[in-house]
GROMACS .gro file of C-alpha atoms in nm:
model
  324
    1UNK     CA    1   0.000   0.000   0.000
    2UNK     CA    2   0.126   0.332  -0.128
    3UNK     CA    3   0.281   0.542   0.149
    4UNK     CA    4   0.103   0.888   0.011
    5UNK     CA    5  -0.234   0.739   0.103
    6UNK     CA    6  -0.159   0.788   0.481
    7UNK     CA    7  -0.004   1.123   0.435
    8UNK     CA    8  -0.270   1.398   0.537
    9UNK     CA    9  -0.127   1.718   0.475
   10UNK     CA   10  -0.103   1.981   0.695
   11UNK     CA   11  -0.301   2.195   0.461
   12UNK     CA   12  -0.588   1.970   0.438
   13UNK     CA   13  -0.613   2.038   0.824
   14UNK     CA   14  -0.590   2.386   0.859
   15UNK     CA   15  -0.968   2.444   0.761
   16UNK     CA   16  -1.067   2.210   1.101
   17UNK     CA   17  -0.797   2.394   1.295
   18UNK     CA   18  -0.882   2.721   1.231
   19UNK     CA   19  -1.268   2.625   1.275
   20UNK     CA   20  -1.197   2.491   1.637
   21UNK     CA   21  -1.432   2.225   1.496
   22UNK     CA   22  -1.368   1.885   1.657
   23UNK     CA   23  -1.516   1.673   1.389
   24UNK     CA   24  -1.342   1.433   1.205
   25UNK     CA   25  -1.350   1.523   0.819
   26UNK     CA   26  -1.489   1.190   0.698
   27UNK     CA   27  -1.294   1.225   0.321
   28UNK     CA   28  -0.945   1.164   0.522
   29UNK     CA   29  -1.069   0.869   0.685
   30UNK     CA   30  -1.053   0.628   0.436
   31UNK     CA   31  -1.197   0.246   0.486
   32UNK     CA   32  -1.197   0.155   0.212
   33UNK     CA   33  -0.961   0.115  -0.164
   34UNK     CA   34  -1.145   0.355  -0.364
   35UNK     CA   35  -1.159   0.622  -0.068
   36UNK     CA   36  -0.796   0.563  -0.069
   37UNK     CA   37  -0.725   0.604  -0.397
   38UNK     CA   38  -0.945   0.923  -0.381
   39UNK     CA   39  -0.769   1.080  -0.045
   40UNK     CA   40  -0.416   0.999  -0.240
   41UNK     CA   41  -0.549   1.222  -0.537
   42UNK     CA   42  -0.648   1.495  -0.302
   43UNK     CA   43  -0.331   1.488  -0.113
   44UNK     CA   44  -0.098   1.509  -0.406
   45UNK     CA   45  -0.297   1.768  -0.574
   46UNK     CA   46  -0.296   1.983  -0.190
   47UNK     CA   47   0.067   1.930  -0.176
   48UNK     CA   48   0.152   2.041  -0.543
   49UNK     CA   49  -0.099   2.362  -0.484
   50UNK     CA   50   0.057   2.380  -0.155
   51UNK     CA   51   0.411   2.443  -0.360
   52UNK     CA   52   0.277   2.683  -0.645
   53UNK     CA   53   0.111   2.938  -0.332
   54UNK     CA   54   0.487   2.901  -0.146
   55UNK     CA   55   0.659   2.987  -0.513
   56UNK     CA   56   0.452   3.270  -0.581
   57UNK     CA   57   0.411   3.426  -0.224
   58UNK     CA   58   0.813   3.360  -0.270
   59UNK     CA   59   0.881   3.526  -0.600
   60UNK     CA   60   0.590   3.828  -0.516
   61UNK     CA   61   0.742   3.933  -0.170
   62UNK     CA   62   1.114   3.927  -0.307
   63UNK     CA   63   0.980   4.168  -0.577
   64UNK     CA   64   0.821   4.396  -0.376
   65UNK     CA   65   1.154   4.406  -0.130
   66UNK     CA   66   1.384   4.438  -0.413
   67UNK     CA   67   1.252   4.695  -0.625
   68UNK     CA   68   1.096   4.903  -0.295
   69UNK     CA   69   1.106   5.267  -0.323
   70UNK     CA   70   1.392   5.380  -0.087
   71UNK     CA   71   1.574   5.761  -0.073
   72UNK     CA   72   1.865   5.598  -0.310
   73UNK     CA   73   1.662   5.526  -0.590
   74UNK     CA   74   1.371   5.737  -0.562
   75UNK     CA   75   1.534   6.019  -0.898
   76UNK     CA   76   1.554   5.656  -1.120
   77UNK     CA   77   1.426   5.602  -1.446
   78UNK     CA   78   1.432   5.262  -1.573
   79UNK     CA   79   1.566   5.251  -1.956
   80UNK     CA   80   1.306   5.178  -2.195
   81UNK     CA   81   1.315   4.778  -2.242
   82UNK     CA   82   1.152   4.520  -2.521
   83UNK     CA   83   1.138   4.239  -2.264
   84UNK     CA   84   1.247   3.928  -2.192
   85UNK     CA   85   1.131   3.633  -2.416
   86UNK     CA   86   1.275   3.369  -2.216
   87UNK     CA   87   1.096   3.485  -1.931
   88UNK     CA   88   0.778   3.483  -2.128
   89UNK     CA   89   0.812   3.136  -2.249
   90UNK     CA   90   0.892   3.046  -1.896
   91UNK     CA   91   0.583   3.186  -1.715
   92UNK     CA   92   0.359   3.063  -1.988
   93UNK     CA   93   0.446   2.697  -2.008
   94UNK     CA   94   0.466   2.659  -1.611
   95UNK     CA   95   0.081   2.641  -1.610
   96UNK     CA   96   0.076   2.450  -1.855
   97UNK     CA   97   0.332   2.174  -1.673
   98UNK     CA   98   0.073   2.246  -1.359
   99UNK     CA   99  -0.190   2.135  -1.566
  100UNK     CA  100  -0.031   1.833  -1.713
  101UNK     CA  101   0.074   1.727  -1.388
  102UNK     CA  102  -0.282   1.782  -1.203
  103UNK     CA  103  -0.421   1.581  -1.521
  104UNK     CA  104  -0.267   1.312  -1.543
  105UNK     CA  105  -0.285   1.163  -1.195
  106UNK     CA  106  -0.670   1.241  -1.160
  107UNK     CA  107  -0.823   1.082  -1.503
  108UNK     CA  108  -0.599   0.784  -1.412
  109UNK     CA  109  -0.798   0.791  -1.097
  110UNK     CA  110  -1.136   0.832  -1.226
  111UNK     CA  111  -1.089   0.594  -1.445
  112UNK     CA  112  -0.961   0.349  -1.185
  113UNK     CA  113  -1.283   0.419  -0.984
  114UNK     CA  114  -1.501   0.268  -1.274
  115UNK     CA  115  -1.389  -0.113  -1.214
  116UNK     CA  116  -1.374  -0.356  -0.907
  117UNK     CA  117  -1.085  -0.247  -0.723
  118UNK     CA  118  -0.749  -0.378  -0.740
  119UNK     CA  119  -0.646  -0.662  -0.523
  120UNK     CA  120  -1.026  -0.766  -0.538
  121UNK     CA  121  -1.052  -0.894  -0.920
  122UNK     CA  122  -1.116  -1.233  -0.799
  123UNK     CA  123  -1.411  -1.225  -0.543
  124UNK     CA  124  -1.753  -1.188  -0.727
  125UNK     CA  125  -1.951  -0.818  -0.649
  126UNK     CA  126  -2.270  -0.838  -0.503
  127UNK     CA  127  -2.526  -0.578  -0.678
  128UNK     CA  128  -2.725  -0.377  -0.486
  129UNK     CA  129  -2.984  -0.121  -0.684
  130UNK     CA  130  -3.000   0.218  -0.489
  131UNK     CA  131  -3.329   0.385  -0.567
  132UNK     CA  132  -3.333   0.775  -0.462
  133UNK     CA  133  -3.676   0.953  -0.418
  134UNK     CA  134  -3.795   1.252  -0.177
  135UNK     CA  135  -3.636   1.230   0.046
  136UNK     CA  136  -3.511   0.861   0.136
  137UNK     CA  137  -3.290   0.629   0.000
  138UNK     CA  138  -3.431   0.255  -0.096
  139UNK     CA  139  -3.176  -0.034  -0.159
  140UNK     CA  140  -3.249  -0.333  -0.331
  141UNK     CA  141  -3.067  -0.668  -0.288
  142UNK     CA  142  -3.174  -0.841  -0.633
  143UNK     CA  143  -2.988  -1.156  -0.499
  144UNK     CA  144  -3.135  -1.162  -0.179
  145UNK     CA  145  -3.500  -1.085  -0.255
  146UNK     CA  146  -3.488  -0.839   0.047
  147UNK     CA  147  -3.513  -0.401   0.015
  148UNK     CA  148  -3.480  -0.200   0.293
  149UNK     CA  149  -3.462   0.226   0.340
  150UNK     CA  150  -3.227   0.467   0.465
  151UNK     CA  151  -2.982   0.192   0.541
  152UNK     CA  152  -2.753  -0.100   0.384
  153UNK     CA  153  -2.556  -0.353   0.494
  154UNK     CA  154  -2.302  -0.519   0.317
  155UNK     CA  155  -1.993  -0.782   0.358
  156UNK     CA  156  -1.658  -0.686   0.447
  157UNK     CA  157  -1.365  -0.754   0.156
  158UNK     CA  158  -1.649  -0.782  -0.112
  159UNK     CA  159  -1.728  -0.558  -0.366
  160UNK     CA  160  -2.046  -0.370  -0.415
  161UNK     CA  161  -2.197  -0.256  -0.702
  162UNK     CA  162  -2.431  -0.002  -0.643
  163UNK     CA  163  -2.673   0.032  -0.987
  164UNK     CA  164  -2.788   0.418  -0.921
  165UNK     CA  165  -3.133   0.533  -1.037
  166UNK     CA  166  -3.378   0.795  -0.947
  167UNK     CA  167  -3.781   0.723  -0.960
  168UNK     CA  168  -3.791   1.119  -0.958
  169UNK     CA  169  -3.552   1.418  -0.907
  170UNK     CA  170  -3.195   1.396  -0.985
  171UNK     CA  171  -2.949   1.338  -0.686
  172UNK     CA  172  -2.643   1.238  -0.550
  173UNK     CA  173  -2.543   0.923  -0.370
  174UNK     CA  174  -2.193   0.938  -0.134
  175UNK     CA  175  -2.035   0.762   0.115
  176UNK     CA  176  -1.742   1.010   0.182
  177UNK     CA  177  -1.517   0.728   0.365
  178UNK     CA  178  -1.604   0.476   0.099
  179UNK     CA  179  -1.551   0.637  -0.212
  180UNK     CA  180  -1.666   0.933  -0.445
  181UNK     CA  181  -2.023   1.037  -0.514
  182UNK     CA  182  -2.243   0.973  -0.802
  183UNK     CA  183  -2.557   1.103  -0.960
  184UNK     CA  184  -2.897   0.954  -0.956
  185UNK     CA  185  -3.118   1.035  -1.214
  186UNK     CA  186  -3.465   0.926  -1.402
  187UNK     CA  187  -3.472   0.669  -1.647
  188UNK     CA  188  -3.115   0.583  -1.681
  189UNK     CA  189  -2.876   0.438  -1.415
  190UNK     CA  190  -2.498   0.470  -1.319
  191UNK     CA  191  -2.279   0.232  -1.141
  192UNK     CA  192  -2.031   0.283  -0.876
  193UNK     CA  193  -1.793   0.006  -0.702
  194UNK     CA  194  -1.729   0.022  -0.337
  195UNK     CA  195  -1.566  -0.193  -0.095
  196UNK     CA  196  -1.515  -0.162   0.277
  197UNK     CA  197  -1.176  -0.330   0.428
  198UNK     CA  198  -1.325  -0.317   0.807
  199UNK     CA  199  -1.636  -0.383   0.989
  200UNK     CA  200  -1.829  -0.069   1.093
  201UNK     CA  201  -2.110   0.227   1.022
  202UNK     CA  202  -2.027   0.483   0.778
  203UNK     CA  203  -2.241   0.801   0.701
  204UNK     CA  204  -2.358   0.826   0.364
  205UNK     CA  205  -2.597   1.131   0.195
  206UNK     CA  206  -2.772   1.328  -0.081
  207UNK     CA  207  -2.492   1.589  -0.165
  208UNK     CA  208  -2.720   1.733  -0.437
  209UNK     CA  209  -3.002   2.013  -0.339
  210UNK     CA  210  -3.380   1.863  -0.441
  211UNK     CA  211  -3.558   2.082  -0.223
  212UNK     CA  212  -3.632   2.162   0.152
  213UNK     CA  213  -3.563   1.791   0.248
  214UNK     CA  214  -3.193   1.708   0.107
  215UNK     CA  215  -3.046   1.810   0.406
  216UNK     CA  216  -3.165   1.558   0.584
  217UNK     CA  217  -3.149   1.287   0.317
  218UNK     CA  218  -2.880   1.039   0.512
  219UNK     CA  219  -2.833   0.695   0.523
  220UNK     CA  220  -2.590   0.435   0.673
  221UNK     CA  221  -2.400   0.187   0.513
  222UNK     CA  222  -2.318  -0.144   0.768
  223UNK     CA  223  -2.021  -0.315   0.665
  224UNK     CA  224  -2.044  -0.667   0.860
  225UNK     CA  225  -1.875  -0.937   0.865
  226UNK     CA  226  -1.939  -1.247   0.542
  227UNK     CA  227  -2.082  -1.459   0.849
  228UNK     CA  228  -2.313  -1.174   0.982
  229UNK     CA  229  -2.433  -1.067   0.703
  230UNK     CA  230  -2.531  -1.387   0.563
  231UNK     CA  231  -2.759  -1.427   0.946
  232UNK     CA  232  -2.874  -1.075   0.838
  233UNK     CA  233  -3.004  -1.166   0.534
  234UNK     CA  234  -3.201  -1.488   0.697
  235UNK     CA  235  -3.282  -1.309   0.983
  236UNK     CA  236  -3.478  -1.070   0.735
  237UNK     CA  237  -3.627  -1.326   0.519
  238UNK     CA  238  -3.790  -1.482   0.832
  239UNK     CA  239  -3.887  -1.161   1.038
  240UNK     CA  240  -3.985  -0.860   0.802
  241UNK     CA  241  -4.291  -0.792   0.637
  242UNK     CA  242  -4.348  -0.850   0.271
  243UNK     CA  243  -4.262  -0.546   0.043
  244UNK     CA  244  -4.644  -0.484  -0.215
  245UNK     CA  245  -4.680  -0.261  -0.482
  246UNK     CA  246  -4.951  -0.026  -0.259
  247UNK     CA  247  -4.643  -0.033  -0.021
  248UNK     CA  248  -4.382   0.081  -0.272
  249UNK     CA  249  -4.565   0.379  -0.397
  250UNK     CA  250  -4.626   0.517  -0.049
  251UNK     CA  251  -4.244   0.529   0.048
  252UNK     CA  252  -4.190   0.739  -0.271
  253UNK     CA  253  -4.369   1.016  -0.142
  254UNK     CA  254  -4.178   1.350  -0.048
  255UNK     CA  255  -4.164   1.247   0.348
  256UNK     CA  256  -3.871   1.166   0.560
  257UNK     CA  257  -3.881   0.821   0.700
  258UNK     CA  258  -3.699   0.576   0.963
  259UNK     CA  259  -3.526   0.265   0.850
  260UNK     CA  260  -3.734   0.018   0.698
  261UNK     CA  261  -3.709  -0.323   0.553
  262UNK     CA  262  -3.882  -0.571   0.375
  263UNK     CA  263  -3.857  -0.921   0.166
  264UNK     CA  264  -3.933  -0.839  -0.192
  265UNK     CA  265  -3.802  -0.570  -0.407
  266UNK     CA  266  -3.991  -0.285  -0.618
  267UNK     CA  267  -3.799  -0.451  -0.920
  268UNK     CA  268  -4.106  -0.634  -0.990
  269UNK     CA  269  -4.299  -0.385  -1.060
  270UNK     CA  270  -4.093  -0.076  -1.158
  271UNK     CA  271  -3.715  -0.051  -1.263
  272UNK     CA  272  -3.691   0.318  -1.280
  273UNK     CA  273  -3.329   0.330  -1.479
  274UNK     CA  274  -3.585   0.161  -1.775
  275UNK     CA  275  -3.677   0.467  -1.993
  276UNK     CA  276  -4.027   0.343  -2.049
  277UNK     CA  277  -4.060   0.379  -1.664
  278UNK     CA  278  -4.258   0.527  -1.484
  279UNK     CA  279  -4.158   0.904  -1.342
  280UNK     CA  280  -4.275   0.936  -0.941
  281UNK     CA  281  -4.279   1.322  -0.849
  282UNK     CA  282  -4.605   1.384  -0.652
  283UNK     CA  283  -4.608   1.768  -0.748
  284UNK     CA  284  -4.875   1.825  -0.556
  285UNK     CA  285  -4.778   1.666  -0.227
  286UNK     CA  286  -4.503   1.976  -0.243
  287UNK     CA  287  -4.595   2.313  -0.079
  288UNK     CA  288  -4.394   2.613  -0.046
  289UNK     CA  289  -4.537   2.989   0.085
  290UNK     CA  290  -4.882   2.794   0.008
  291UNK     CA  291  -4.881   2.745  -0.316
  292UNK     CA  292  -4.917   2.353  -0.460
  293UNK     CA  293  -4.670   2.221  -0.693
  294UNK     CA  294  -4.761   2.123  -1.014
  295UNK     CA  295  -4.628   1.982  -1.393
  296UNK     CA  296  -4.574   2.230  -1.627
  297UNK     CA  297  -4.666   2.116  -2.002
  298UNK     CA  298  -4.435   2.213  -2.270
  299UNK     CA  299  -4.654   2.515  -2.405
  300UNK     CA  300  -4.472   2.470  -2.748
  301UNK     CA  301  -4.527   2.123  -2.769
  302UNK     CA  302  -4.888   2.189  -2.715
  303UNK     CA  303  -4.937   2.427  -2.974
  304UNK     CA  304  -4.747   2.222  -3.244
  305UNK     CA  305  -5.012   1.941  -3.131
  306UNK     CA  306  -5.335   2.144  -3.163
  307UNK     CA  307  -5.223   2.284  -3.493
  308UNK     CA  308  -5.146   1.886  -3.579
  309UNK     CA  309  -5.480   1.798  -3.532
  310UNK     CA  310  -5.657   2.074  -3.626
  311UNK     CA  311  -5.474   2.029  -4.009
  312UNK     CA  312  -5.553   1.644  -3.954
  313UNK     CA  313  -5.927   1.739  -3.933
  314UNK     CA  314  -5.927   1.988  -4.210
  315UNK     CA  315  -5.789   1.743  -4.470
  316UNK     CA  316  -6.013   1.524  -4.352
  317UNK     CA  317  -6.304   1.709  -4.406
  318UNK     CA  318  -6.150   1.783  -4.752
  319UNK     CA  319  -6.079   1.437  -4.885
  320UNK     CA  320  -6.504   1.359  -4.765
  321UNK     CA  321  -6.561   1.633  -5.023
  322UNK     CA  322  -6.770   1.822  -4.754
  323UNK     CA  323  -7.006   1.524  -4.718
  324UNK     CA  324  -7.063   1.352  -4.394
   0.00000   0.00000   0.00000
């Protein structure tokens, strides 16, 4: 394991030091590969900004000393100059070496991030389909027959992959100690591969703002061990209630709810990454200063289909030859 993946810089701390803030920033507490790989990216690109703010600072407050005003110099004239090309060249393709160097290391990373992590190539994922709505998070263990809300456990040292969809609003699924976030959206799904190394609890949220309830839209994700979870999943099978369709609809509602669980999934009825599914807003079950939401029709669209049928009937009437 790379040695830059436990090296927090001091930078990276200063914004919890200065806050007098005792919480832990979640991002540099990695448990898992991709959060690793993620910290390492933020760490080398904090030191390397770190070193461009000391050059400049450097380079602007030797200036400023060395060509001060002082009583020796304050009758000179500086001769008329062209400038200097090399200097030019220099201070133009420095940014561009930044760049290169910023680059490089983070669309290796992202594209790392899109596959089961490395040292884990061998050990089979489990899929789990994460279903966002207002304002609650629904997982779906296809596998296991089970779903449950606002919580998800999975098995330590095996892959996850999380099949993101939205049955309304677009949002954002992250587990900051996991890995990096992803976005949920309508009729279309994403995937995203996470693995825990350790047993434990770790936060996970809506990082995208849906309205007055995303700030509360948490969850937790239980990483237990392959024994424990496999008890989970039988103690659930033999204890919670069976998940119905009359069920399913009612948890998509714009309410905030405990954790739930069932046997079943909604995958029987809706898969709502399908783009002939079914979109679950509930406009009017949103209120703000009084006023009811509500769909807006595309006015154009409208128009373009009145006008359709209102030709349709014309050559209609002209192909009866005015009789009826």
């Amino acid at each position: 394991m790379s040695k830059k993946n436990f090296f927090v810089p001091l930078l990276a701390l200063l914004p919890v030091l200065l806050s007098g803030c005792d919480s832990k920033m979640l991002v540099f507490d990695p448990k898992g590969p991709a959060a690793r790989e993620i910290l390492g990216l933020i760490n080398w690109s904090l030191v390397f900004m770190a070193l461009v703010v000391v050059v400049v600072v450097g380079l602007f407050v030797y200036i400023v000393w060395k060509y001060r005003a002082t009583p020796e110099n304050k009758d000179y004239q500086p001769p008329e100059e062209h400038g200097s090309t090399k200097l030019e060249l220099i201070w133009t393709f420095i940014p561009i070496l930044i760049v290169i160097a910023l680059t490089i290391p983070t669309v290796k990373t992202i594209y790392s991030l899109e596959k089961v992590p490395a040292g884990y190539e061998n050990k089979k994922p489990i899929t789990i389909n994460v279903t966002s709505a207002d304002w609650k998070w629904i997982f779906s263990y296809p596998e296991q027959g089970i779903e449950t809300v606002n919580y998800v456990n999975i098995p330590v040292g095996t892959p996850v992959k999380f099949v993101l969809t939205s049955a309304g609003t677009m949002q954002s699924f992250w587990v900051p100690q996991l890995g990096g976030q992803k976005y949920t959206m309508n009729k279309m799904d994403t995937q995203l591969y996470l693995t825990a190394d350790e047993a434990g609890e770790y936060l996970g949220r809506n990082t995208n703002f849906n309205g007055r309830g995303y700030a509360d839209m948490e969850f937790t994700v239980e990483a237990k061990s392959t024994k424990d979870f496999a008890q989970w999943v039988k103690d659930v099978k033999s204890k919670a209630p069976t998940l119905t369709e009359k069920k399913y609809i009612s948890l998509l509602k714009p309410t905030h709810l405990g954790r739930e669980t069932f046997v079943g999934t909604h995958l029987q009825w809706v898969d709502h990454g399908q783009m002939n599914s079914k979109t679950y807003l509930n406009p009017k079950l949103y209120e703000v200063h009084g006023v009811k939401g509500q769909i807006f029709k595309d006015e154009e669209s409208t128009s373009l289909t009145s006008d359709s049928t209102s030709k349709s009937t014309t050559t209609t009437d002209k192909s009866n030859g005015g009789e009826h």
